[in-house]
Short mmCIF file of C-alpha atoms in Angstrom, two decimals:
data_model
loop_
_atom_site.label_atom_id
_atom_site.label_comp_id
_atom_site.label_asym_id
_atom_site.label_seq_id
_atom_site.Cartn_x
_atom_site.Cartn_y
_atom_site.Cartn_z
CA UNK A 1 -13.85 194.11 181.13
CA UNK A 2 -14.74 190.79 181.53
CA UNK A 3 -17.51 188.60 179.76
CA UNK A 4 -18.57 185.44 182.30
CA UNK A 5 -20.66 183.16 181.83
CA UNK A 6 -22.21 181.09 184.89
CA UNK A 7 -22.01 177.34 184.55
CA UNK A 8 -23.76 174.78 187.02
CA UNK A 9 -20.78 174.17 188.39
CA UNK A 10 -20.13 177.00 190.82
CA UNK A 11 -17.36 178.84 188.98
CA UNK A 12 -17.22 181.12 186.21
CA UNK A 13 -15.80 180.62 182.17
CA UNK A 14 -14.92 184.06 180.13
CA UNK A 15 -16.70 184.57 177.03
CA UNK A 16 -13.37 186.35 176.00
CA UNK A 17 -10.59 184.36 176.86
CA UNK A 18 -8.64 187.88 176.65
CA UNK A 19 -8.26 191.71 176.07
CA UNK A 20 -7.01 190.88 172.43
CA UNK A 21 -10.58 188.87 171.61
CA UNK A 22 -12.45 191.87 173.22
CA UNK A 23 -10.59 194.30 170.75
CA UNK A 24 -10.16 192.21 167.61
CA UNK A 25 -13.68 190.98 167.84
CA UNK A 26 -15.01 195.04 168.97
CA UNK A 27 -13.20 196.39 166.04
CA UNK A 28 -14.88 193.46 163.53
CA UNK A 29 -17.96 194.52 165.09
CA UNK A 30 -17.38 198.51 164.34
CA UNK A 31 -16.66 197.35 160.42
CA UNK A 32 -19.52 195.55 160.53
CA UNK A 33 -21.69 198.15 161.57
CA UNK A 34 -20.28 200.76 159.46
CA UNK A 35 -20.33 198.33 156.22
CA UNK A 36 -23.44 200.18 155.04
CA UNK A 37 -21.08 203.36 154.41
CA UNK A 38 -18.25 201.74 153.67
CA UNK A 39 -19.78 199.21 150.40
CA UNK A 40 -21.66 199.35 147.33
CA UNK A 41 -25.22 198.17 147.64
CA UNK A 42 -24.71 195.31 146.20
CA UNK A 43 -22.08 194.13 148.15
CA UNK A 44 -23.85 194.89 151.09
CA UNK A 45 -26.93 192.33 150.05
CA UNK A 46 -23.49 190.18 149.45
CA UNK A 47 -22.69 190.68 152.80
CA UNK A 48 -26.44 190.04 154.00
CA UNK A 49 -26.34 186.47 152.79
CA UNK A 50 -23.38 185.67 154.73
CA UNK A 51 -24.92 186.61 157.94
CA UNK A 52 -27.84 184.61 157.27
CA UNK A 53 -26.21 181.66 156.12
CA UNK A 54 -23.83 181.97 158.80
CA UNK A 55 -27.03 181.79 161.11
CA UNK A 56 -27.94 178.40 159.61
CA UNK A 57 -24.20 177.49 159.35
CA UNK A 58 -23.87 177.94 163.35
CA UNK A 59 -26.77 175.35 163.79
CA UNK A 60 -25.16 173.15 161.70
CA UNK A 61 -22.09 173.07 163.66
CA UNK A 62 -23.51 172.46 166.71
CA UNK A 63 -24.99 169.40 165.29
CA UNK A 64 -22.11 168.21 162.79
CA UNK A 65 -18.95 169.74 164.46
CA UNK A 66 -19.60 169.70 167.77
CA UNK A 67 -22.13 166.70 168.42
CA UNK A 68 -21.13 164.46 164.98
CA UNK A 69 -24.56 164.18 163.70
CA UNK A 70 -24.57 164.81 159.94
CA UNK A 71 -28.06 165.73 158.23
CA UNK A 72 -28.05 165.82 154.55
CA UNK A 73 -31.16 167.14 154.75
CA UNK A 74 -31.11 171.00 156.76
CA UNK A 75 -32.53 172.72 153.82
CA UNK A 76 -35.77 171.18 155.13
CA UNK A 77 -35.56 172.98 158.49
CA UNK A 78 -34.46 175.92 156.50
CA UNK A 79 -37.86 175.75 154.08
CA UNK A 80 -39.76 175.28 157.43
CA UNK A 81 -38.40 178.71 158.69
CA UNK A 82 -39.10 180.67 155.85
CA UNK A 83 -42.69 179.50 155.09
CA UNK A 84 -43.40 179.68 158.52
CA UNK A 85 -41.84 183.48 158.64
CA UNK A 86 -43.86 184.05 154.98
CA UNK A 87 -47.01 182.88 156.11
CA UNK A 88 -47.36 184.73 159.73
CA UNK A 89 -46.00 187.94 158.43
CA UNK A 90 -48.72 187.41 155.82
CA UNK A 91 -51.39 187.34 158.89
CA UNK A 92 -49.62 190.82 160.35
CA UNK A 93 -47.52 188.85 163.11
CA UNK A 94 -44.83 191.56 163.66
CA UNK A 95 -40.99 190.36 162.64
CA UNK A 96 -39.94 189.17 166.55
CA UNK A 97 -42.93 187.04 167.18
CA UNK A 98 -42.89 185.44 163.47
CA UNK A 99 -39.27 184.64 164.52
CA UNK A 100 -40.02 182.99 167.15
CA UNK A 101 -42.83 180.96 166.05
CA UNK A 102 -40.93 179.96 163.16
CA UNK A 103 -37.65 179.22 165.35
CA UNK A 104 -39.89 177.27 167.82
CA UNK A 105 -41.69 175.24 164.92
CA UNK A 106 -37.99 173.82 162.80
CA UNK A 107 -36.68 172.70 166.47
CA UNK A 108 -40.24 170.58 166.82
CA UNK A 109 -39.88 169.12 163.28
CA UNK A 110 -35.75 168.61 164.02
CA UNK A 111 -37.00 166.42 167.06
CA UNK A 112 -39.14 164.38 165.18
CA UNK A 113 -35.93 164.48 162.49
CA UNK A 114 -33.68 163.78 165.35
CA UNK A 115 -35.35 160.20 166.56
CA UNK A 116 -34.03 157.77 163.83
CA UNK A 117 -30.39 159.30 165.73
CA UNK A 118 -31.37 157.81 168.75
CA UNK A 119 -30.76 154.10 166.60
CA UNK A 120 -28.85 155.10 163.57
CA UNK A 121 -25.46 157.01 162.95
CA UNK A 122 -23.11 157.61 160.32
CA UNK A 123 -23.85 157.27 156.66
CA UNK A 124 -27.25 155.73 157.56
CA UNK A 125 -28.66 158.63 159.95
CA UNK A 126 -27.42 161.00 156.89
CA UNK A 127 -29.56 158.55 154.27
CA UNK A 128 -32.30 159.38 157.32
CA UNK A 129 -31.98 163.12 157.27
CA UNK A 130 -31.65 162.77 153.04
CA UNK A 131 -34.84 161.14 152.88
CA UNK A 132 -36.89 163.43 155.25
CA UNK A 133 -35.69 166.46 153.30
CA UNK A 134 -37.15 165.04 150.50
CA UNK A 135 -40.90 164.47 152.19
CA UNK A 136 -40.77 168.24 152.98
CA UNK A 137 -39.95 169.23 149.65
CA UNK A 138 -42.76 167.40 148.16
CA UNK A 139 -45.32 168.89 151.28
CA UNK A 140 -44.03 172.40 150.19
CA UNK A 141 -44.95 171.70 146.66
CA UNK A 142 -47.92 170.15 147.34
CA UNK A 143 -49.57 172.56 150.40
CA UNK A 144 -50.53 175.05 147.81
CA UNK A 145 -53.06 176.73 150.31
CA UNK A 146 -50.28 177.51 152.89
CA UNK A 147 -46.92 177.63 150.29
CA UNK A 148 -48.59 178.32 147.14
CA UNK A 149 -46.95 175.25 145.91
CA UNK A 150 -44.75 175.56 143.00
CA UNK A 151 -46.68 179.20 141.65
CA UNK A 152 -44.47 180.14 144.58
CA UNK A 153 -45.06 182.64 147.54
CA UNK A 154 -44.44 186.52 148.27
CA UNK A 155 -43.20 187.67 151.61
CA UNK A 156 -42.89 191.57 152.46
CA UNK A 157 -40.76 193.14 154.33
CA UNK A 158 -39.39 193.17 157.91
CA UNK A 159 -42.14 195.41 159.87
CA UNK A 160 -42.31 195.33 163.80
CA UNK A 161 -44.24 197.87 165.70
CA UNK A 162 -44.74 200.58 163.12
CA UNK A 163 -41.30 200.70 161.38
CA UNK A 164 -40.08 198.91 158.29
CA UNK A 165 -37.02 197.68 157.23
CA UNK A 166 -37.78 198.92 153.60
CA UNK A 167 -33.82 199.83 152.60
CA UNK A 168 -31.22 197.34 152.21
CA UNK A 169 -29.07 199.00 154.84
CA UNK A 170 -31.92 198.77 157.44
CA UNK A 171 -32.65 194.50 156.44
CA UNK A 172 -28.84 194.56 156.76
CA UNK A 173 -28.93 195.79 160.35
CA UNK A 174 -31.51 193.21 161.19
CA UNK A 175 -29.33 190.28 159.97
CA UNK A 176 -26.55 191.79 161.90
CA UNK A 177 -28.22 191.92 165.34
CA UNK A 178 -30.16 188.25 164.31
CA UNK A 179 -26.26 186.89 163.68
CA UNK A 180 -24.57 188.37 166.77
CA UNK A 181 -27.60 186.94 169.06
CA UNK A 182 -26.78 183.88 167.16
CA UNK A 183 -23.24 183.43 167.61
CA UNK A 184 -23.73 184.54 171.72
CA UNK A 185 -26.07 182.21 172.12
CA UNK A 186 -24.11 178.94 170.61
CA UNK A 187 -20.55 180.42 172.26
CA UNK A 188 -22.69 180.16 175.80
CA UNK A 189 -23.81 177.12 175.30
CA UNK A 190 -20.97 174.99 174.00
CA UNK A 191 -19.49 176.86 177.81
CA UNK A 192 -22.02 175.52 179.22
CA UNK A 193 -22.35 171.53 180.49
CA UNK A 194 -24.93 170.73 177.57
CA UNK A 195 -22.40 171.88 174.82
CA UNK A 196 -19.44 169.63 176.86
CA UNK A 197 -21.91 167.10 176.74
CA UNK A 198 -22.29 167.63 172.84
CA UNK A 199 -18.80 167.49 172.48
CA UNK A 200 -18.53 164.42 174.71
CA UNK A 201 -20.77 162.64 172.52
CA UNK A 202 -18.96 163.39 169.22
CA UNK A 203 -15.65 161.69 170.85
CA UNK A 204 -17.10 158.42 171.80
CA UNK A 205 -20.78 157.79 172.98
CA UNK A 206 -19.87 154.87 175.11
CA UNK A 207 -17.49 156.92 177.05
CA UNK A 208 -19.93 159.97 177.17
CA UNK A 209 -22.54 157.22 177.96
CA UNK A 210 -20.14 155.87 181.43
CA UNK A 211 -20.09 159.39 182.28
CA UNK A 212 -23.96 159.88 182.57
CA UNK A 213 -25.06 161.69 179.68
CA UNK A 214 -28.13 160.96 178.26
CA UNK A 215 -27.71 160.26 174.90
CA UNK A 216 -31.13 160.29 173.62
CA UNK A 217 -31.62 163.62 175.48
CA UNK A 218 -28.53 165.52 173.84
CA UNK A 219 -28.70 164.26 170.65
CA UNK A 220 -32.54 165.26 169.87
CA UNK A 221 -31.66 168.40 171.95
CA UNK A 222 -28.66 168.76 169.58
CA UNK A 223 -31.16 168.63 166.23
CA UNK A 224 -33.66 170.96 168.09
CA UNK A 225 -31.03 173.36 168.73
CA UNK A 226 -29.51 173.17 164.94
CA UNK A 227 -32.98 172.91 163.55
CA UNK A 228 -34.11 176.42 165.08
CA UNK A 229 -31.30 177.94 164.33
CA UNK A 230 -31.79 176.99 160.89
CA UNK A 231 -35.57 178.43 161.14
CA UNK A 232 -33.95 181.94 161.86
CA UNK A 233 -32.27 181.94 159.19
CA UNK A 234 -34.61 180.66 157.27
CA UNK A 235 -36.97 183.46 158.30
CA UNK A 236 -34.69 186.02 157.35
CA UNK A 237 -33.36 184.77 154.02
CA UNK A 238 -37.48 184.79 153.32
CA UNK A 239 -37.31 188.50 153.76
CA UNK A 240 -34.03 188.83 151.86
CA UNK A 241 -35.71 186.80 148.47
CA UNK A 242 -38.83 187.80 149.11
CA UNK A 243 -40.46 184.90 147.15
CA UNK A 244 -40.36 181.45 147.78
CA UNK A 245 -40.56 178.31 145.62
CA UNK A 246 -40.24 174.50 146.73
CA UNK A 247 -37.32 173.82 144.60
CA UNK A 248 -35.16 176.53 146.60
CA UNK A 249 -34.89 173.90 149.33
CA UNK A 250 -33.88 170.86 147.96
CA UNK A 251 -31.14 168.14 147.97
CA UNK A 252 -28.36 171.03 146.13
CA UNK A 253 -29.25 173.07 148.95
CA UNK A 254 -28.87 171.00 152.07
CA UNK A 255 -25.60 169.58 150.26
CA UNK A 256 -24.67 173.47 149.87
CA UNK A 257 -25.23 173.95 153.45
CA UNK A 258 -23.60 171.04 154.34
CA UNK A 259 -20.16 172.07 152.52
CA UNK A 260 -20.35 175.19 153.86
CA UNK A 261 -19.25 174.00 157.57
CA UNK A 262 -17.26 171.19 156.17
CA UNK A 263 -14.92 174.17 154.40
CA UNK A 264 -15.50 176.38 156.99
CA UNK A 265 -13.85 174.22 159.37
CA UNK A 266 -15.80 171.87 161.62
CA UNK A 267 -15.60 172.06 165.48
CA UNK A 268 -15.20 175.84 164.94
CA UNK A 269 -17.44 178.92 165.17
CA UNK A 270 -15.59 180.69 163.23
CA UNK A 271 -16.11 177.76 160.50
CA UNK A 272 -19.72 178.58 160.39
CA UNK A 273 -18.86 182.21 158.95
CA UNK A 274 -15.70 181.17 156.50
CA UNK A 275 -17.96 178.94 155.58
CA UNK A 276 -20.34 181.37 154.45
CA UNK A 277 -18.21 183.61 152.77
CA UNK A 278 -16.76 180.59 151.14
CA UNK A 279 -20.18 179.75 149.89
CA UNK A 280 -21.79 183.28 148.96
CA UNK A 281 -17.99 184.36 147.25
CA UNK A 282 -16.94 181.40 145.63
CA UNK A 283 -19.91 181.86 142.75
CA UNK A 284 -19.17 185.57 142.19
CA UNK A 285 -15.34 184.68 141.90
CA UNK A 286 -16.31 181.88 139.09
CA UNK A 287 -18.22 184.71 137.55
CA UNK A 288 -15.34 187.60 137.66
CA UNK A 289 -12.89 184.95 135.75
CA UNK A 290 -15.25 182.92 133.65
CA UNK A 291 -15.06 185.33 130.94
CA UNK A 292 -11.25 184.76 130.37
CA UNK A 293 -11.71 181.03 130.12
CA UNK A 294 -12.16 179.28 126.35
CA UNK A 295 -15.55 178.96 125.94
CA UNK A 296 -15.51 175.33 126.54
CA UNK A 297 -15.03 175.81 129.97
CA UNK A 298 -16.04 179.34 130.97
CA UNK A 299 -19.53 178.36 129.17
CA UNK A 300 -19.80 174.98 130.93
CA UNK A 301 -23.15 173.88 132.58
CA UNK A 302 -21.50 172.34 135.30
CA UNK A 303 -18.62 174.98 135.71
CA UNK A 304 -19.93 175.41 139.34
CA UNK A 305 -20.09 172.02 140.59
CA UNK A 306 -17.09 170.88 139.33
CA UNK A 307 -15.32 173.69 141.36
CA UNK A 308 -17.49 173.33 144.50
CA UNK A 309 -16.46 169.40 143.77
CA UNK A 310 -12.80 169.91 143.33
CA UNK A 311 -12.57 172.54 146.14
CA UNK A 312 -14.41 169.84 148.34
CA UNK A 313 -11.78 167.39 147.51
CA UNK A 314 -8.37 169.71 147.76
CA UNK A 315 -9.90 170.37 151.37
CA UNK A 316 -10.94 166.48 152.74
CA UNK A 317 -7.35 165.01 151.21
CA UNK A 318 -4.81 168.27 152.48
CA UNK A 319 -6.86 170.23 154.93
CA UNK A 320 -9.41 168.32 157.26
CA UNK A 321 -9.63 171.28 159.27
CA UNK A 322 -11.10 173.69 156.86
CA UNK A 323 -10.28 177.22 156.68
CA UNK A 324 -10.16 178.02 160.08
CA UNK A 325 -7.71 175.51 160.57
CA UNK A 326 -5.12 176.79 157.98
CA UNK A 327 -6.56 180.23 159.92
CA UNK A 328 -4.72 178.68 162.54
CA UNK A 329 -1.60 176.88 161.43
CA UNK A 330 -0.77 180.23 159.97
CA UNK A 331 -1.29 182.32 162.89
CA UNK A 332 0.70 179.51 164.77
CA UNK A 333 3.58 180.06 162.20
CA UNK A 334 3.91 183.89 162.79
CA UNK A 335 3.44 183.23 166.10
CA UNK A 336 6.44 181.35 166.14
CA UNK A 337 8.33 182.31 164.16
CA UNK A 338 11.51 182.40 163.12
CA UNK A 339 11.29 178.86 165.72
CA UNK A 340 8.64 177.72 163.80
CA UNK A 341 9.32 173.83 162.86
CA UNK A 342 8.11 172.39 159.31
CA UNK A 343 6.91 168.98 160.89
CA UNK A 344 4.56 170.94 163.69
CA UNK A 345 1.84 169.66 162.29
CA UNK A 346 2.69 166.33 160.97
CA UNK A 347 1.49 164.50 164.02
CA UNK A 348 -1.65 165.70 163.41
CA UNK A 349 -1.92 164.71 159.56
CA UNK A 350 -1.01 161.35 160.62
CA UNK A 351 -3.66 161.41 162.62
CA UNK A 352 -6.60 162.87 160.59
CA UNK A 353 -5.28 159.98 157.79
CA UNK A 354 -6.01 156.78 160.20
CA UNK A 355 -9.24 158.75 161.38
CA UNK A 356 -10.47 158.61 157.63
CA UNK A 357 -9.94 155.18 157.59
CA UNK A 358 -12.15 154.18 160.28
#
């Protein structure tokens, strides 16, 4: 069994590059589905989060991993996505079409994000993206007829067509289909000659440029793309709070969001999802083993940060390549082994250093 996907060019690409993806990924997928049964409840909302910030985390990557365009400011398309999902539901829209209006109304504002990248780049499109995150914030706070402002806003629950998704096991299911959609859709494009030309651009504009890609085209195609994506899964994460606030989209947010990929592993799919486990366990870890800390740490204000910080900094300086790339140096290692070398990788170090001095 073979999945294809057809390209412009006359020939086709597998979606699976083999039997062992098609069985590995089909036996994640079982798991998945069967998580319901197989987890507490609370785990399972655990597990909820990570599919929807694995949603947002996939848009992301499109735009920072695959097209290098960093936005410091993607809890803004996120916000725009939820409201937008609150607010329609609130009108009886069924779930799908809400979805889609919301999805359809993040990739508009991501193009108007996404024209100061046509002129700007590096830390100056990110102080771009930074400041536009915090004009929505401040609209969100201060469009109390539509958000409610800062007295906040309820949102129900997922209902399309006469059913509701009124159990956690049921929203779970939701997220689940939502995610593998998600991830279907980006693996098909970055196959496709848009996601080469994505990938083009992150190398080196001017040679993308001499080999005719538009770059104003793909890069405000690239923040459309992210910025929907971000929509969905700001839509759903609207029906997993179910109330929303202004300051649950700010600056720590799109920084969150932004460390989640950068951990994850950039360039990577998979990144997008380590990512979001990183970011959903990492808090509930601090909080198993806080309580055998001294009290001057354990009860620390800032006990959070300073991890996220510090686990921030252990990756940039000894693993550029986040957790999917230590994913796979180790599965190069048993793959090789016992002819596995120690300096394998050392070219690659060496380069990663020089990059970061550019």
């Amino acid at each position: 069994m073979r999945f294809l996907f057809k390209t412009g060019y006359n020939h086709d690409i597998k979606l699976a590059k083999h039997g062992g993806h098609l069985f590995w990924y089909g036996l994640l997928c079982l798991v998945l589905v069967a998580a319901p049964l197989l987890v507490s409840e609370y785990l399972l909302a655990q597990l909820t989060f990570i599919l929807i910030y694995g949603v947002v985390g996939l848009g992301l990557m499109l735009l920072a991993g695959y097209t290098g365009l960093f936005s410091i400011g993607h809890a803004a398309f996120f916000g725009v996505g939820a409201y937008a999902q609150a607010v329609l539901t609130g009108m009886g829209w069924p779930f799908p079409f809400a979805l889609a209006v919301g999805a359809v109304l993040s990739a508009a504002v991501g193009i108007v994000v996404g024209l100061p990248a046509l002129r700007v780049k590096g830390i100056y499109l990110g102080i771009a993206t930074l400041s536009f995150g915090f004009i929505v914030e401040e609209v969100f706070a201060r469009w109390e007829s539509v958000t409610g402002g800062n007295a906040g806003k309820t949102v129900g629950p997922v209902r399309m067509f006469g059913w509701t998704a009124d159990s956690g096991a049921s929203f779970y299911f939701v997220c689940l289909a939502v995610a593998i959609l998600a991830t279907l859709a980006c693996l098909n494009l970055l196959r496709s000659p848009t996601g080469r030309a994505f990938v083009a651009i992150r190398d080196s504009e001017i040679s993308a440029q001499s080999m005719g890609i538009h770059l104003a085209r793909y890069k405000t195609l690239s923040f459309a793309i992210s910025a929907a994506l971000a929509g969905i899964g700001g839509a759903l994460y609207a029906h997993a709070i179910r109330f929303l606030s202004p300051d649950q989209f700010n600056i720590i947010q799109s920084i969150d969001l932004l460390l989640m990929v950068v951990i994850g592993g950039l360039g990577s799919i998979h990144g997008a999802f380590l990512g979001a486990i990183f970011l959903i366990g990492l808090p509930q870890a601090i909080g198993a083993v806080k309580d055998f800390l001294p009290d001057a740490i354990g009860q620390a204000p800032g006990l959070k940060a300073v991890v996220y910080g510090t686990v921030l900094i252990g990756f940039v300086m000894f693993e550029p390549m986040g957790l999917y790339g230590r994913w796979l140096k180790v599965r190069t290692y048993l793959q090789l082994f016992p002819f596995y070398r120690k300096g394998l990788f050392k070219r690659q170090k060496t380069f990663q250093k020089s990059d970061r001095l550019k």
